[in-house]
Amino acid sequence: MIKEFFGSSRTGKTIRFTNTLRVERPAGVVFGYLADLRNLPAWNYAIRETLPVTPGPARRGSVYEQTRSLPRIMRERLEIVEFEPDRRLVMEGGFGPFQGRATYDLTGSGTATDLVNEFELVAETLHAPSGLVARGMAGAVAKNLRVLKDILETSPTGR
């Protein structure tokens, strides 16, 4: 089950939040699906398209460009900065109006995987109180993670 909102903090213009969930699939399947960033539009309603810039399979240093439709149409660039198969995936780049880092830590227990997703985002300007922004974003990410969970648990290949 997803824990909707663990907490957020703000240091300057930095927003942090964490979501967790259990996926009833092996860590290898979950990691493989997450690491192929072309899958993002299938489980993130705000992303229209994600395409690799770097040729070859996903790995540390792989770069992707994506088109976001919410909160407005915009192009973003993501780079995989940490890549530990079946354990940890970290991306840095654009996340809507923010720049930041998304971390996915996986712990497998046979047929199930505990997934911890942490975001650290920096805003140029932050007009709303940071707690409200973090709560709203954490909730939106939690919804996306529920879609990811449904995809992975209902398809034998996670596709």
Short mmCIF file of C-alpha atoms in Angstrom, two decimals:
data_model
loop_
_atom_site.label_atom_id
_atom_site.label_comp_id
_atom_site.label_asym_id
_atom_site.label_seq_id
_atom_site.Cartn_x
_atom_site.Cartn_y
_atom_site.Cartn_z
CA MET A 1 0.00 0.00 0.00
CA ILE A 2 1.19 3.49 -0.77
CA LYS A 3 1.79 5.78 2.12
CA GLU A 4 0.37 8.97 0.67
CA PHE A 5 2.60 11.44 2.38
CA PHE A 6 5.45 10.83 4.78
CA GLY A 7 6.50 14.42 5.04
CA SER A 8 8.18 17.28 3.32
CA SER A 9 10.69 19.89 4.20
CA ARG A 10 11.90 23.05 2.62
CA THR A 11 15.44 24.40 2.69
CA GLY A 12 15.44 27.56 0.67
CA LYS A 13 13.43 26.56 -2.39
CA THR A 14 13.88 22.80 -2.07
CA ILE A 15 10.92 20.45 -1.70
CA ARG A 16 11.34 16.86 -0.57
CA PHE A 17 8.80 14.06 -0.31
CA THR A 18 8.69 10.27 -0.23
CA ASN A 19 6.16 7.65 -1.32
CA THR A 20 6.38 3.91 -0.73
CA LEU A 21 4.51 0.91 -2.03
CA ARG A 22 4.75 -2.84 -2.34
CA VAL A 23 4.55 -4.37 -5.79
CA GLU A 24 3.74 -8.07 -6.00
CA ARG A 25 6.45 -8.69 -8.60
CA PRO A 26 10.17 -9.56 -8.32
CA ALA A 27 12.61 -6.66 -8.03
CA GLY A 28 14.12 -7.50 -11.43
CA VAL A 29 10.78 -6.98 -13.17
CA VAL A 30 10.06 -3.73 -11.29
CA PHE A 31 13.56 -2.36 -11.90
CA GLY A 32 13.55 -3.34 -15.57
CA TYR A 33 10.28 -1.51 -16.15
CA LEU A 34 11.34 1.60 -14.21
CA ALA A 35 14.77 1.77 -15.85
CA ASP A 36 13.25 1.87 -19.32
CA LEU A 37 12.16 5.49 -19.13
CA ARG A 38 10.18 5.06 -22.36
CA ASN A 39 7.55 3.46 -20.06
CA LEU A 40 6.96 6.70 -18.13
CA PRO A 41 3.97 7.86 -20.23
CA ALA A 42 2.16 4.58 -19.46
CA TRP A 43 2.07 5.28 -15.72
CA ASN A 44 2.59 9.05 -15.38
CA TYR A 45 -0.47 10.94 -16.61
CA ALA A 46 1.50 14.21 -17.01
CA ILE A 47 4.02 12.75 -19.49
CA ARG A 48 3.12 12.52 -23.15
CA GLU A 49 6.34 10.97 -24.53
CA THR A 50 9.80 9.93 -23.29
CA LEU A 51 12.52 9.05 -25.81
CA PRO A 52 16.17 8.07 -25.38
CA VAL A 53 18.87 10.47 -26.54
CA THR A 54 21.66 8.06 -25.64
CA PRO A 55 21.74 4.90 -27.80
CA GLY A 56 21.61 1.44 -26.24
CA PRO A 57 20.01 0.05 -23.11
CA ALA A 58 19.43 2.14 -20.00
CA ARG A 59 22.51 2.61 -17.86
CA ARG A 60 24.30 5.23 -15.79
CA GLY A 61 24.71 8.27 -18.04
CA SER A 62 21.71 7.51 -20.27
CA VAL A 63 19.86 10.68 -21.27
CA TYR A 64 16.17 10.96 -22.19
CA GLU A 65 14.01 13.78 -23.49
CA GLN A 66 10.35 13.90 -22.70
CA THR A 67 7.30 15.96 -23.48
CA ARG A 68 5.19 16.89 -20.48
CA SER A 69 1.56 17.90 -20.92
CA LEU A 70 0.91 19.09 -17.32
CA PRO A 71 1.06 21.64 -15.77
CA ARG A 72 1.73 22.90 -19.31
CA ILE A 73 3.32 21.51 -22.46
CA MET A 74 7.08 21.52 -22.02
CA ARG A 75 10.21 19.57 -22.95
CA GLU A 76 12.36 18.05 -20.24
CA ARG A 77 15.66 16.24 -20.12
CA LEU A 78 16.44 13.42 -17.66
CA GLU A 79 19.74 11.66 -17.00
CA ILE A 80 20.22 8.41 -15.13
CA VAL A 81 22.92 9.22 -12.55
CA GLU A 82 22.78 5.99 -10.51
CA PHE A 83 21.97 2.56 -11.90
CA GLU A 84 22.19 -0.50 -9.64
CA PRO A 85 20.17 -3.29 -11.28
CA ASP A 86 17.28 -4.54 -9.15
CA ARG A 87 18.21 -2.14 -6.30
CA ARG A 88 18.47 1.57 -7.12
CA LEU A 89 17.67 3.99 -9.93
CA VAL A 90 18.30 7.74 -9.69
CA MET A 91 17.42 10.34 -12.31
CA GLU A 92 18.19 14.04 -12.41
CA GLY A 93 16.70 16.70 -14.62
CA GLY A 94 13.46 18.54 -15.27
CA PHE A 95 10.25 17.67 -13.45
CA GLY A 96 7.70 20.22 -14.61
CA PRO A 97 8.60 23.67 -13.27
CA PHE A 98 11.32 22.12 -11.07
CA GLN A 99 14.82 20.75 -11.47
CA GLY A 100 15.73 17.89 -9.23
CA ARG A 101 16.29 14.25 -8.48
CA ALA A 102 14.02 11.21 -8.35
CA THR A 103 15.29 8.15 -6.51
CA TYR A 104 13.78 4.67 -6.65
CA ASP A 105 15.11 2.21 -4.05
CA LEU A 106 13.94 -1.39 -4.36
CA THR A 107 14.08 -4.18 -1.79
CA GLY A 108 12.98 -7.59 -3.04
CA SER A 109 11.60 -10.43 -0.99
CA GLY A 110 11.14 -13.20 -3.54
CA THR A 111 7.97 -12.41 -5.44
CA ALA A 112 7.37 -8.92 -4.01
CA THR A 113 9.27 -5.64 -4.10
CA ASP A 114 9.15 -2.75 -1.66
CA LEU A 115 9.67 0.46 -3.61
CA VAL A 116 10.66 3.75 -1.98
CA ASN A 117 10.44 6.78 -4.26
CA GLU A 118 12.02 10.02 -3.06
CA PHE A 119 11.90 13.37 -4.82
CA GLU A 120 14.09 16.37 -4.15
CA LEU A 121 13.06 19.35 -6.26
CA VAL A 122 14.33 22.90 -6.52
CA ALA A 123 12.11 25.77 -7.64
CA GLU A 124 13.33 29.06 -9.06
CA THR A 125 10.37 30.75 -7.43
CA LEU A 126 7.89 29.20 -5.08
CA HIS A 127 4.72 31.23 -4.66
CA ALA A 128 2.65 28.74 -2.69
CA PRO A 129 3.64 27.51 0.78
CA SER A 130 6.12 24.66 0.33
CA GLY A 131 4.10 22.22 2.46
CA LEU A 132 1.07 22.61 0.19
CA VAL A 133 3.16 22.19 -2.95
CA ALA A 134 4.92 19.12 -1.55
CA ARG A 135 1.63 17.57 -0.38
CA GLY A 136 0.01 18.07 -3.80
CA MET A 137 3.01 16.72 -5.67
CA ALA A 138 3.42 13.76 -3.32
CA GLY A 139 -0.25 12.90 -3.88
CA ALA A 140 0.10 13.13 -7.67
CA VAL A 141 3.21 10.93 -7.58
CA ALA A 142 1.38 8.45 -5.32
CA LYS A 143 -1.41 8.21 -7.92
CA ASN A 144 1.16 7.56 -10.64
CA LEU A 145 2.81 4.88 -8.50
CA ARG A 146 -0.55 3.13 -8.05
CA VAL A 147 -0.86 3.00 -11.86
CA LEU A 148 2.70 1.61 -12.06
CA LYS A 149 1.79 -1.04 -9.47
CA ASP A 150 -1.37 -2.01 -11.42
CA ILE A 151 0.58 -2.32 -14.69
CA LEU A 152 3.29 -4.45 -13.13
CA GLU A 153 0.92 -6.71 -11.21
CA THR A 154 -1.55 -7.35 -14.03
CA SER A 155 0.88 -8.04 -16.87
CA PRO A 156 3.30 -10.99 -16.81
CA THR A 157 6.02 -8.89 -18.45
CA GLY A 158 5.14 -5.55 -16.84
CA ARG A 159 4.23 -4.14 -20.26
#
